[in-house]
mmCIF file of C-alpha atoms in Angstrom:
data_model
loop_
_atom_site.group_PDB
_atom_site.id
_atom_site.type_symbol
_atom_site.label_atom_id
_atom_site.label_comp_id
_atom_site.label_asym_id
_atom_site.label_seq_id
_atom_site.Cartn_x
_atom_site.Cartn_y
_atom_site.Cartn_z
ATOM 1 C CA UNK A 1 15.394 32.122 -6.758
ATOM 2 C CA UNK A 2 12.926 35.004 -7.840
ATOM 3 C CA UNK A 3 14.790 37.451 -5.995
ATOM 4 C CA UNK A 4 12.539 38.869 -3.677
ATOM 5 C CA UNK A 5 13.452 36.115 -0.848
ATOM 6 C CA UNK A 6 16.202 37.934 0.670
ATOM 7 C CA UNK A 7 13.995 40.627 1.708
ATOM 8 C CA UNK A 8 12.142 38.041 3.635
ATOM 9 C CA UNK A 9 15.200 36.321 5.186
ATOM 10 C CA UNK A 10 16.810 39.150 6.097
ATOM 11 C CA UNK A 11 13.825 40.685 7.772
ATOM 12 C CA UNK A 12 13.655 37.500 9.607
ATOM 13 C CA UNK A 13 17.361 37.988 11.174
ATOM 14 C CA UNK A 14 16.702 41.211 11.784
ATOM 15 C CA UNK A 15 14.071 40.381 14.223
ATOM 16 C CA UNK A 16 15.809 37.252 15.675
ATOM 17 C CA UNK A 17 12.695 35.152 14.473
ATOM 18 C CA UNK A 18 14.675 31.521 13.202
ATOM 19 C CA UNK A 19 12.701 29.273 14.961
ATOM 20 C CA UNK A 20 9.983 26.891 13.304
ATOM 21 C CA UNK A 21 7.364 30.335 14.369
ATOM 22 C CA UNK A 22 7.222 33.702 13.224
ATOM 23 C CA UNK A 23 6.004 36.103 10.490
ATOM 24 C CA UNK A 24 7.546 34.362 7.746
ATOM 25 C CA UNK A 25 5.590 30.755 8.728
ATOM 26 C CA UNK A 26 2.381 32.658 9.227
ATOM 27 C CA UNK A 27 2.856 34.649 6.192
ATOM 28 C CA UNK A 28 3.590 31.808 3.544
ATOM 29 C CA UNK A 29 0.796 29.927 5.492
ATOM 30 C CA UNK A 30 -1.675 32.695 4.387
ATOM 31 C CA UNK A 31 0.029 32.831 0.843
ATOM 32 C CA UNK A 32 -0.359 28.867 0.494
ATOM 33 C CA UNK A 33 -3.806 29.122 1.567
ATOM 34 C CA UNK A 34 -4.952 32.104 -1.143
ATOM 35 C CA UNK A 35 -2.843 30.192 -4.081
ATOM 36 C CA UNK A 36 -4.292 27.411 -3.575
ATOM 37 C CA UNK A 37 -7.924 27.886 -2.318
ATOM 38 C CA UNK A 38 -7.755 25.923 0.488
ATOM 39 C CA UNK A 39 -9.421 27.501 3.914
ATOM 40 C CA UNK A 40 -5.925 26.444 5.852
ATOM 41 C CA UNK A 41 -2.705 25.644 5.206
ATOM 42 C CA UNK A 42 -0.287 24.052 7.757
ATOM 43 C CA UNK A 43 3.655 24.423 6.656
ATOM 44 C CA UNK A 44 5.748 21.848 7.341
ATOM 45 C CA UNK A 45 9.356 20.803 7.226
ATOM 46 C CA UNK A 46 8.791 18.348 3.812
ATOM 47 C CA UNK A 47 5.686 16.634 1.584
ATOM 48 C CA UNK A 48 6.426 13.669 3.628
ATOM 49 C CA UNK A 49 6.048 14.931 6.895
ATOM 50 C CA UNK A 50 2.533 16.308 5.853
ATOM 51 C CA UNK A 51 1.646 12.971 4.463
ATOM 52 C CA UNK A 52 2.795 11.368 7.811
ATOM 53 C CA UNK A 53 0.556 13.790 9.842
ATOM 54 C CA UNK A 54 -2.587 13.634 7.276
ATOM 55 C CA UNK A 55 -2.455 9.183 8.149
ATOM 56 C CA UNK A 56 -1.978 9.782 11.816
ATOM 57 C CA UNK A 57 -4.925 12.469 11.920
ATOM 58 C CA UNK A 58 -7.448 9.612 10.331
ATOM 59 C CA UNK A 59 -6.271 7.108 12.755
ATOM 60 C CA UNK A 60 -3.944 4.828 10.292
ATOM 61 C CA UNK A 61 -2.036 2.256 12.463
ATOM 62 C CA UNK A 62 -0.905 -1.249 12.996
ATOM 63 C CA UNK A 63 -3.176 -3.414 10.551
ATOM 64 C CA UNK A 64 -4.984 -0.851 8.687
ATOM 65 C CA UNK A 65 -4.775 -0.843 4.986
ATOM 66 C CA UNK A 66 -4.529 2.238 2.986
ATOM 67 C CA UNK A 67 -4.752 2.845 -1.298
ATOM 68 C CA UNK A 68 -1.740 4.397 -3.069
ATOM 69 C CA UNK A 69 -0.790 5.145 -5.976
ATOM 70 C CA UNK A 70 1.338 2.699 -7.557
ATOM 71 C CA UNK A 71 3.191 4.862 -10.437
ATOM 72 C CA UNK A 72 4.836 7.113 -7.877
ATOM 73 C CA UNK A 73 7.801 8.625 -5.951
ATOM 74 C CA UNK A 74 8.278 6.009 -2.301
ATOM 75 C CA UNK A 75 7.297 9.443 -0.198
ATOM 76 C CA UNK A 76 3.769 8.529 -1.359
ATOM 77 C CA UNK A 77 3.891 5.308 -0.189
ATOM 78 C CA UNK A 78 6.689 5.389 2.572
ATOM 79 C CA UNK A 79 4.336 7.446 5.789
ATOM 80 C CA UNK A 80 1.811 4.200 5.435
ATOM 81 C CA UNK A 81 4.300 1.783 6.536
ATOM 82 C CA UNK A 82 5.705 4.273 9.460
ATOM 83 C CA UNK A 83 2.204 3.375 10.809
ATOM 84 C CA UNK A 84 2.631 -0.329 10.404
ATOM 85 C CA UNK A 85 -0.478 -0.221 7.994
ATOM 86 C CA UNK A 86 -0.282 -2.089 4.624
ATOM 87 C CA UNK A 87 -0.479 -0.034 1.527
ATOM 88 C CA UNK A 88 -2.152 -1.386 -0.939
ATOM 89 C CA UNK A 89 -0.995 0.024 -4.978
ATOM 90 C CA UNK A 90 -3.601 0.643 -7.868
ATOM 91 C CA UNK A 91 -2.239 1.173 -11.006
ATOM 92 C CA UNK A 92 -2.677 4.095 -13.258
ATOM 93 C CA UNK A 93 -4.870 4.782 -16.622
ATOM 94 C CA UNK A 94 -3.352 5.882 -19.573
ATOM 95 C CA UNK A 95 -4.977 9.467 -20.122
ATOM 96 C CA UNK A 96 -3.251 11.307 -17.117
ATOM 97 C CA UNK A 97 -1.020 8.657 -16.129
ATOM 98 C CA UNK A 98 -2.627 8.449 -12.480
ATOM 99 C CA UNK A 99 -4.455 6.298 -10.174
ATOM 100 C CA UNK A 100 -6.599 4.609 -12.089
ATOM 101 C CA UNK A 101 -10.644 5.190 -10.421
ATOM 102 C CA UNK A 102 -11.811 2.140 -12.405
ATOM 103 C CA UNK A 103 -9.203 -0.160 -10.843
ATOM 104 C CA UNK A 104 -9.568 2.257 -7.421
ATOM 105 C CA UNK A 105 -13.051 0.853 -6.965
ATOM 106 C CA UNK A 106 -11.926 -2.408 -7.638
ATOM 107 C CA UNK A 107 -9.814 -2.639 -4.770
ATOM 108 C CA UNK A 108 -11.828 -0.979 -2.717
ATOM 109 C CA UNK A 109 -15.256 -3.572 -3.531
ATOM 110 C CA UNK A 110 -12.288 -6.664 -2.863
ATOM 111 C CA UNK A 111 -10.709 -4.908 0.118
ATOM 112 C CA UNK A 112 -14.200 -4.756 2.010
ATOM 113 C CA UNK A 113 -14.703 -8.187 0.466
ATOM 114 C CA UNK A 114 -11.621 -9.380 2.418
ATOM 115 C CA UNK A 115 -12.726 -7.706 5.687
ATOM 116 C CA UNK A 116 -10.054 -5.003 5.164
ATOM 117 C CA UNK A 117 -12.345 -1.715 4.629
ATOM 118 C CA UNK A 118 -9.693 0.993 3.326
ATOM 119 C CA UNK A 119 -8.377 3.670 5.766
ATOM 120 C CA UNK A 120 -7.806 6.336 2.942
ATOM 121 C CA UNK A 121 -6.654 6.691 -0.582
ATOM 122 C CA UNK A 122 -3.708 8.799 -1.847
ATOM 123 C CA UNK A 123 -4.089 9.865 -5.427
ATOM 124 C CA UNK A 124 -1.165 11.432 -6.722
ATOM 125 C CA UNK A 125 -0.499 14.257 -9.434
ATOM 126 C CA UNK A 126 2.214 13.162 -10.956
ATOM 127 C CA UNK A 127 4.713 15.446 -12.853
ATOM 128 C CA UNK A 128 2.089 18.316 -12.264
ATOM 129 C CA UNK A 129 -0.240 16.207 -14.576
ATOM 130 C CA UNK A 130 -3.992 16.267 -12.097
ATOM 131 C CA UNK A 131 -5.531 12.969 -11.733
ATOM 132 C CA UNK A 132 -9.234 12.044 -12.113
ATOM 133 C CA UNK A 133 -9.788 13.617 -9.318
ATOM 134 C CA UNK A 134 -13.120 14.270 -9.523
ATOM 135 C CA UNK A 135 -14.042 10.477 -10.446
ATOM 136 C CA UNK A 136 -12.131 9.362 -7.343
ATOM 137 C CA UNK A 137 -13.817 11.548 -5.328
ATOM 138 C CA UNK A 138 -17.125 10.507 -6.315
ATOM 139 C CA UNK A 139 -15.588 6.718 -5.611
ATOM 140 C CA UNK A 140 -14.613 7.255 -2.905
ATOM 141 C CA UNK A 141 -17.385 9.691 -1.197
ATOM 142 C CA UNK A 142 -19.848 6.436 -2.088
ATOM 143 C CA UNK A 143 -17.280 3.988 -0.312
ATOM 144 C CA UNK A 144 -16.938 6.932 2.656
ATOM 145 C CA UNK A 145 -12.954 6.527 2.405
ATOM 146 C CA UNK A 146 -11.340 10.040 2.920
ATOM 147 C CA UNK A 147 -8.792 11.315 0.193
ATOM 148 C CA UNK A 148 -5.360 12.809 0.726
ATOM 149 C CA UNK A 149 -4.267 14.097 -2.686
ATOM 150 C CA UNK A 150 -0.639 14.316 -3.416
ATOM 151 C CA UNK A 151 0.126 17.425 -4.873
ATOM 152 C CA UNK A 152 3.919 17.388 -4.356
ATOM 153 C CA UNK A 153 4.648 17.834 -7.629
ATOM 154 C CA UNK A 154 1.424 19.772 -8.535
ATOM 155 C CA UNK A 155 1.496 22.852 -7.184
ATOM 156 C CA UNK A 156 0.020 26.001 -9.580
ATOM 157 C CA UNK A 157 -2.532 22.462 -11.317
ATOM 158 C CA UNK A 158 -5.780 22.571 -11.883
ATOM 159 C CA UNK A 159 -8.870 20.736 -12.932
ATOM 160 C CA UNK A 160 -11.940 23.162 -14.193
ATOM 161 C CA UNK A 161 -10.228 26.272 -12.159
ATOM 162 C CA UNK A 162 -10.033 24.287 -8.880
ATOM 163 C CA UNK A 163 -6.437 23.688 -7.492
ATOM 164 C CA UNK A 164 -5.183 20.508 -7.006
ATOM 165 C CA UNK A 165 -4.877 19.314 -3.640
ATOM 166 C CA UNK A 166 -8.036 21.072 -2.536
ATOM 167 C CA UNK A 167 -10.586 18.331 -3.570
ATOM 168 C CA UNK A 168 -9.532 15.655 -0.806
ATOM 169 C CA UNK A 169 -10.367 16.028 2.829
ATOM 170 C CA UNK A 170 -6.451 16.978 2.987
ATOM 171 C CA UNK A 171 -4.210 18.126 0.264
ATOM 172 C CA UNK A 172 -0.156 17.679 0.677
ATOM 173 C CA UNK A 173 2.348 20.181 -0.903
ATOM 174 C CA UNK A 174 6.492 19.671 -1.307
ATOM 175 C CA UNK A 175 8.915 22.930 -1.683
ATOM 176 C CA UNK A 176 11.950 20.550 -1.807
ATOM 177 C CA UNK A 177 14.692 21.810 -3.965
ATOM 178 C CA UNK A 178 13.935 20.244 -7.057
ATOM 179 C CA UNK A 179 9.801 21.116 -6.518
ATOM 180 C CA UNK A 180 8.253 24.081 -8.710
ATOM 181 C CA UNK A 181 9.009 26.702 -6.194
ATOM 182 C CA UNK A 182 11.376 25.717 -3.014
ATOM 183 C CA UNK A 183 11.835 26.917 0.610
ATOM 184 C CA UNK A 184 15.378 24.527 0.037
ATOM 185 C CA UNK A 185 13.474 21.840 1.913
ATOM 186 C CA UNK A 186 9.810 21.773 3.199
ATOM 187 C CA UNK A 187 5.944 20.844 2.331
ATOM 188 C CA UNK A 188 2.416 22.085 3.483
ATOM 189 C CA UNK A 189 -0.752 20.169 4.486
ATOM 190 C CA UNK A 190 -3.481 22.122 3.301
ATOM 191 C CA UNK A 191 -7.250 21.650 3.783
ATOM 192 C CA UNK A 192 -10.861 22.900 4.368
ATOM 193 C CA UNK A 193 -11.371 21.621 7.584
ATOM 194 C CA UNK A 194 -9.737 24.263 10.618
ATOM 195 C CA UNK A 195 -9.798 21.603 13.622
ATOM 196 C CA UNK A 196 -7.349 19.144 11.156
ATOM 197 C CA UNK A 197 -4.859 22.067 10.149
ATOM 198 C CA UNK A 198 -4.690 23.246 13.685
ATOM 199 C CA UNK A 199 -3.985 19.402 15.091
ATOM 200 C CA UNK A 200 -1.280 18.969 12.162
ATOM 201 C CA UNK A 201 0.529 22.053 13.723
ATOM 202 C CA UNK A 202 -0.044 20.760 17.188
ATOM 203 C CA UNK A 203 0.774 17.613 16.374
ATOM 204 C CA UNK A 204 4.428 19.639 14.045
ATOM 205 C CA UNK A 205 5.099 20.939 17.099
ATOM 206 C CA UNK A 206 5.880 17.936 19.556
ATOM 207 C CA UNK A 207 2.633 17.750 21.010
ATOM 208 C CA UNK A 208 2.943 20.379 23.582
ATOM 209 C CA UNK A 209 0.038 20.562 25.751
ATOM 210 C CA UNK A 210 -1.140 24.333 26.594
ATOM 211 C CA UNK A 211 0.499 25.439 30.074
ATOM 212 C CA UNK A 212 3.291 27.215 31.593
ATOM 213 C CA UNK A 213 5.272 23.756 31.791
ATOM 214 C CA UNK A 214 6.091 21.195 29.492
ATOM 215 C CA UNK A 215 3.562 18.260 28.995
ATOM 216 C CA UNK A 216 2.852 16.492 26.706
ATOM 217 C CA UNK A 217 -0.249 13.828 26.415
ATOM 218 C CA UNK A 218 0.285 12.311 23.699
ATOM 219 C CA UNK A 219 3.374 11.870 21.113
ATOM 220 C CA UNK A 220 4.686 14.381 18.719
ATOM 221 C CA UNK A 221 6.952 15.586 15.677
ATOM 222 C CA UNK A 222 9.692 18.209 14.776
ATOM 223 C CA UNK A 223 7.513 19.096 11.876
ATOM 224 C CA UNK A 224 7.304 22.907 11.639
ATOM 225 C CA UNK A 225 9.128 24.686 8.648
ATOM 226 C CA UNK A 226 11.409 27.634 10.104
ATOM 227 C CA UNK A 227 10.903 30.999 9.827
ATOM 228 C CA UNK A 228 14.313 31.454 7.264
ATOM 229 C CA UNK A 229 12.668 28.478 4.966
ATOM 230 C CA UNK A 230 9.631 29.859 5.216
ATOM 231 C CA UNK A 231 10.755 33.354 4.318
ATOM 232 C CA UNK A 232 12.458 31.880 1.212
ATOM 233 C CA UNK A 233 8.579 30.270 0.300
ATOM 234 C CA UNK A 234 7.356 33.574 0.751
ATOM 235 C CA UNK A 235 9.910 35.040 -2.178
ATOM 236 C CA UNK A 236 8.660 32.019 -4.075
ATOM 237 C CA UNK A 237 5.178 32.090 -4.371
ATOM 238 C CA UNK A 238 5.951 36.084 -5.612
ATOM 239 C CA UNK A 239 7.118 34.028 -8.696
ATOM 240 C CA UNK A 240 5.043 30.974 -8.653
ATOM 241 C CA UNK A 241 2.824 32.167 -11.770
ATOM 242 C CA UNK A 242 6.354 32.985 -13.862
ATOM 243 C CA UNK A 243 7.204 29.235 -12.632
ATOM 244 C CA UNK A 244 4.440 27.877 -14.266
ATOM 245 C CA UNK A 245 3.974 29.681 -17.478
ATOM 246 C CA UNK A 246 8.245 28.944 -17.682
ATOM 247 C CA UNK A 247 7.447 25.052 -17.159
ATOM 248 C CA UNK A 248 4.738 25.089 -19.840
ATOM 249 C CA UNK A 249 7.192 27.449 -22.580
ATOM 250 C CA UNK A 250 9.452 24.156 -22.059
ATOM 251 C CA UNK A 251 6.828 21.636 -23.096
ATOM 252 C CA UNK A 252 5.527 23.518 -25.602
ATOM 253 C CA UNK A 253 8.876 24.027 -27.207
ATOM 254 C CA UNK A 254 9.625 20.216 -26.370
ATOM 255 C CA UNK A 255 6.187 19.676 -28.142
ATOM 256 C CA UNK A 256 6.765 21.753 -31.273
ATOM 257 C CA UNK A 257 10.058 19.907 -31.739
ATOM 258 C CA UNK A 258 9.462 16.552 -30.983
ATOM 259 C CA UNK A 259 6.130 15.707 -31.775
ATOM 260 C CA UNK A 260 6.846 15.010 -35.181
ATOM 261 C CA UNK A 261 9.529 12.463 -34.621
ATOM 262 C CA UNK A 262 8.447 8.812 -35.266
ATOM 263 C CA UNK A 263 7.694 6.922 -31.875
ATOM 264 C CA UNK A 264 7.468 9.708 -29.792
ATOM 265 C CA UNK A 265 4.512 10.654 -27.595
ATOM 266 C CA UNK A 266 3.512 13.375 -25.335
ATOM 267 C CA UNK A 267 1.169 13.557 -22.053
ATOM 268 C CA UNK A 268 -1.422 15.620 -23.248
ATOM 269 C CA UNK A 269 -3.892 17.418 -20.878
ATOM 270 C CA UNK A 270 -7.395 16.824 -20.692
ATOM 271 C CA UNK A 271 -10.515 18.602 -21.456
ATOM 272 C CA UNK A 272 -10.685 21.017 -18.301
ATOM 273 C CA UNK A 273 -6.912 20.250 -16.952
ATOM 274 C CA UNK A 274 -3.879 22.257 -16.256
ATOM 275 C CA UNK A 275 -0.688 21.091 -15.503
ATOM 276 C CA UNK A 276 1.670 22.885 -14.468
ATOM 277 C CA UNK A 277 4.416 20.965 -16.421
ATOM 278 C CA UNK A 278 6.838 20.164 -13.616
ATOM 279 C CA UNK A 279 8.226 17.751 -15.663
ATOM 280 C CA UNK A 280 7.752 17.355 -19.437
ATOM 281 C CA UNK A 281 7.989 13.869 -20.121
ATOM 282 C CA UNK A 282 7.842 11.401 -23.353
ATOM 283 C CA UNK A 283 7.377 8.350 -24.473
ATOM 284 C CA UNK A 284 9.584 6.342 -26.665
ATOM 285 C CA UNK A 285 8.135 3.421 -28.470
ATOM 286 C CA UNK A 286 11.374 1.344 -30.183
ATOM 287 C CA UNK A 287 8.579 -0.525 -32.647
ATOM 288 C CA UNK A 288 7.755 2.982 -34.280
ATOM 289 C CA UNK A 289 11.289 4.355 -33.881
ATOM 290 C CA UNK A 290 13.314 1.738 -35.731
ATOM 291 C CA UNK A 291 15.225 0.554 -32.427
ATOM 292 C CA UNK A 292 15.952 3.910 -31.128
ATOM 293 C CA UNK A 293 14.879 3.370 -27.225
ATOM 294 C CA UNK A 294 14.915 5.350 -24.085
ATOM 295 C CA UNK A 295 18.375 4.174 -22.863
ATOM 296 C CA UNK A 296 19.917 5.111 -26.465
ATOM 297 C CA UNK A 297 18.403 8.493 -26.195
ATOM 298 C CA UNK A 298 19.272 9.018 -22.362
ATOM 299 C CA UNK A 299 23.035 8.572 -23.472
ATOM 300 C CA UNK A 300 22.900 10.538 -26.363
ATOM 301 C CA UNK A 301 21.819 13.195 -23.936
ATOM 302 C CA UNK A 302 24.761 12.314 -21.944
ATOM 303 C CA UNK A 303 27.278 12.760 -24.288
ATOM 304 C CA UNK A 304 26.455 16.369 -24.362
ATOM 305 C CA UNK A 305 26.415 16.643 -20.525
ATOM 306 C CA UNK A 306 22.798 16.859 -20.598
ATOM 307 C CA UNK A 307 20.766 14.999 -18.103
ATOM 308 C CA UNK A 308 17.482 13.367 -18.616
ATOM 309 C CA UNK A 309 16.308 10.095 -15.874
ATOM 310 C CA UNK A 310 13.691 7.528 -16.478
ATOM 311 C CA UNK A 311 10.108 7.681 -15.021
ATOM 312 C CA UNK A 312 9.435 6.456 -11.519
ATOM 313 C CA UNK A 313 9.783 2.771 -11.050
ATOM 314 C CA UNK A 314 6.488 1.706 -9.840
ATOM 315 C CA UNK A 315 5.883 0.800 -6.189
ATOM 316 C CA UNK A 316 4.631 -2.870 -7.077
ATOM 317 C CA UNK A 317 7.742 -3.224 -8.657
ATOM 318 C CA UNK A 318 10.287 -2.006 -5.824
ATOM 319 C CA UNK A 319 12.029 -4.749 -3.881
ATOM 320 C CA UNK A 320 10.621 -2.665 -0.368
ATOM 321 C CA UNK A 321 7.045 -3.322 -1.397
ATOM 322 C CA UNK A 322 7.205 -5.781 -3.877
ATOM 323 C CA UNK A 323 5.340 -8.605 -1.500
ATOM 324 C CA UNK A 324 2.270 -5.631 -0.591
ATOM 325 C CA UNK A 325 -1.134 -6.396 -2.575
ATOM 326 C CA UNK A 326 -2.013 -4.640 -5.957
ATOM 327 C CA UNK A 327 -4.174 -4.270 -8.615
ATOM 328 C CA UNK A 328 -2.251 -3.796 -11.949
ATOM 329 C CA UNK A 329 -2.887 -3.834 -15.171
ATOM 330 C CA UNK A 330 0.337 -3.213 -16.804
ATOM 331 C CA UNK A 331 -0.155 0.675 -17.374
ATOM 332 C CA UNK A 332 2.405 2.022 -15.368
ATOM 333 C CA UNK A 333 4.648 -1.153 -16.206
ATOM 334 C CA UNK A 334 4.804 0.024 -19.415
ATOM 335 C CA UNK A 335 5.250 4.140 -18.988
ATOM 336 C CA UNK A 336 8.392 3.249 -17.038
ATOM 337 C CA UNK A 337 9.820 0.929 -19.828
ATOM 338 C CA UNK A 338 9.243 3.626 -22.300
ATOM 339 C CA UNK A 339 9.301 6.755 -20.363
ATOM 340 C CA UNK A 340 11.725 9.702 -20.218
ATOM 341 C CA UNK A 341 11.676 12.855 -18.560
ATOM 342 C CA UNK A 342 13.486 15.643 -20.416
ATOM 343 C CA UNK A 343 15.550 18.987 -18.305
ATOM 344 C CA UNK A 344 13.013 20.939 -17.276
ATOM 345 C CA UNK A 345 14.200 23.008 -14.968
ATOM 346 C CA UNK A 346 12.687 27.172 -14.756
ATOM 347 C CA UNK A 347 16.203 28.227 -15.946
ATOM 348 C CA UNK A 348 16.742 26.258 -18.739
ATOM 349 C CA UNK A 349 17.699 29.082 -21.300
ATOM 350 C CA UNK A 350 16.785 29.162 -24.434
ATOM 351 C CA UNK A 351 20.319 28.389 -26.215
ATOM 352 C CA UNK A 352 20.462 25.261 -23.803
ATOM 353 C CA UNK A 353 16.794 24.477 -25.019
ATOM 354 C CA UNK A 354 17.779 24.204 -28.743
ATOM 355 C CA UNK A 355 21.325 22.200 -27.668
ATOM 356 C CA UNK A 356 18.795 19.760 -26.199
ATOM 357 C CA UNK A 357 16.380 19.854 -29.481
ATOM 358 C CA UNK A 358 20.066 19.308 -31.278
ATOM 359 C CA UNK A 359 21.206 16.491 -29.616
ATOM 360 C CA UNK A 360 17.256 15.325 -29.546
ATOM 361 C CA UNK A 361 17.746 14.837 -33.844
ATOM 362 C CA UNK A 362 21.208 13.610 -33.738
ATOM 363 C CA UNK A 363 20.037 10.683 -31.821
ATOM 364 C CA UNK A 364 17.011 9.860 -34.202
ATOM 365 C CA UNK A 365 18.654 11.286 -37.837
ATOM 366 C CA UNK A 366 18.336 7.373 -39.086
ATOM 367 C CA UNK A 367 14.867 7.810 -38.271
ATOM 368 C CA UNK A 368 13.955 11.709 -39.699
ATOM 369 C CA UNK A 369 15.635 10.560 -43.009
#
């Protein structure tokens, strides 16, 4: 917590406003929508709920098939199958780690082939790292397939200036507790296009239709973020810079400390890109390490109480959607064989930083000899 959220929740209880309405929702709507550069920003009670609304808006049901992501938390993937539509997983590239825009328009050319013209593509940012964004829009602009980027984990990103999550017809944002900033639980649909933000919160808000009575023509959700979580996002995005610039002071002292070590490899930003470092990850290749692997390193960590977890499993490779269609190429295969994300949490302090960097050469000292 920054501090300043209090203010904002208090203020909040002061005026009896608790309900999913009120100052706070409006305010961190308006905050979301000036961070981010977005025209509109709806905010909603998690990432998944926006992602849920963003399919329903474009019509996904029964049937349909929509692109995701492969390399990926299942909240990416999960809202397509609510629908009863088929997602269908593209692998990653190697530079940013995300959806892959050769391999994209690869699915999309055999999906048409097959009778089975895509409904929409999610992209995702993962571990603040921005995707190709601008390739995939140009894909799939040509192949007129609208884009819902998943920024979950990108918020304060950017590619050439331009905020992630702002270069799709809809943009979807997570504030869940182990997000960048939090509102404890919660997410945001954001976009450029008024009519779809105001049907999300329509749409958040059971489907009321205007009256004096209740009626409702068609169905709705429980969507809406309250006005306490909201007034907690509102503390938040007073400190969403400092949560950045912390996030990238870890990976650059990760960097300066690790790079050097045989076998391990860092996701490096492209020309023009910003991440905003939610999670600094590595690679570990046992060929160049002399047998030192992930798990070895993940319970060295452990030893020392210190926690580190493996990079998402892939979607083609979970049991849930192992039997959906995919177009692989062994990318993200291999990032989660090798992969490890390190603590990177905004109050890591610095003593716990060089405990970590510690334990970090005890586990490869064979290897620095």
């Amino acid at each position: 917590m920054g501090g300043k959220e209090f203010n904002f929740i208090k203020e909040a209880f002061d005026t009896n406003w608790i309900s999913p309405l009120g100052p706070n929702v409006d305010g961190f709507e308006k905050d979301l929508e000036f961070f981010t550069k977005a025209k509109y920003a709806a905010a909603l009670s998690s990432g998944t709920a926006a992602l849920h609304l963003a399919l329903i808006m474009l019509g996904v049901g029964p049937g349909d098939e929509v692109i995701c992501q492969s390399f990926t938390f299942a909240a990416s993937a999960n809202p397509i199958v609510y629908l009863g539509a088929t997602p269908i997983f593209v692998d990653s590239e190697s530079e940013t780690w995300n959806m892959c825009p050769d391999l994209l328009e690869l699915a999309i050319k055999d999906r048409i082939l097959k009778g089975k013209k895509p409904k929409a593509i999610i992209p995702v940012h993962l571990y603040g790292m921005p995707a190709k964004i601008e390739r995939i829009m140009s894909i799939a602009d040509r192949y007129e397939i609208p884009v819902i980027e998943d920024a979950a984990e990108a918020i304060g990103s950017t590619v050439n200036g331009k905020p992630v999550g702002a270069f799709g017809l809809m943009g979807i944002l997570s504030f869940n507790g182990n997000k960048l900033i939090t509102t404890s639980g919660g997410g945001a649909l954001i976009s450029n296009d008024e009519k779809l933000i105001a049907q999300a919160r329509f749409l958040a808000t059971q489907a009321r239709d205007p009256g004096p009575h209740y009626q409702h023509s068609q169905i709705g959700y429980n969507y809406r973020l309250s006005n306490i979580c909201a007034g907690i996002g509102r503390g938040q995005m007073m400190v969403v810079k400092d949560r950045v610039n912390r996030r990238r002071e870890i990976y650059d002292f990760y960097f300066k400390n690790f790079s050097g070590f045989p076998g391990i490899s860092f996701l490096a930003e492209p020309d023009g890109y910003k991440s905003n470092r939610w999670l600094t990850t590595i690679l570990i290749d046992p060929l160049k390490t002399h047998g030192v692997t992930k798990e070895i390193v993940k319970h060295a960590l452990e030893a020392e109480n210190i926690e580190s977890r493996p990079l998402w499993k892939p979607m083609h490779l979970q049991p849930i959607f192992e039997s959906y269609p995919s177009y692989i190429d062994g990318t993200s295969e291999n990032l989660f064989n090798y992969g490890l994300c390190l603590p990177s949490g905004s109050n890591l302090t610095d003593e716990e930083l060089k405990r970590i960097a510690t334990t970090m050469r005890s586990a490869f000292a064979n290897v620095l000899v």
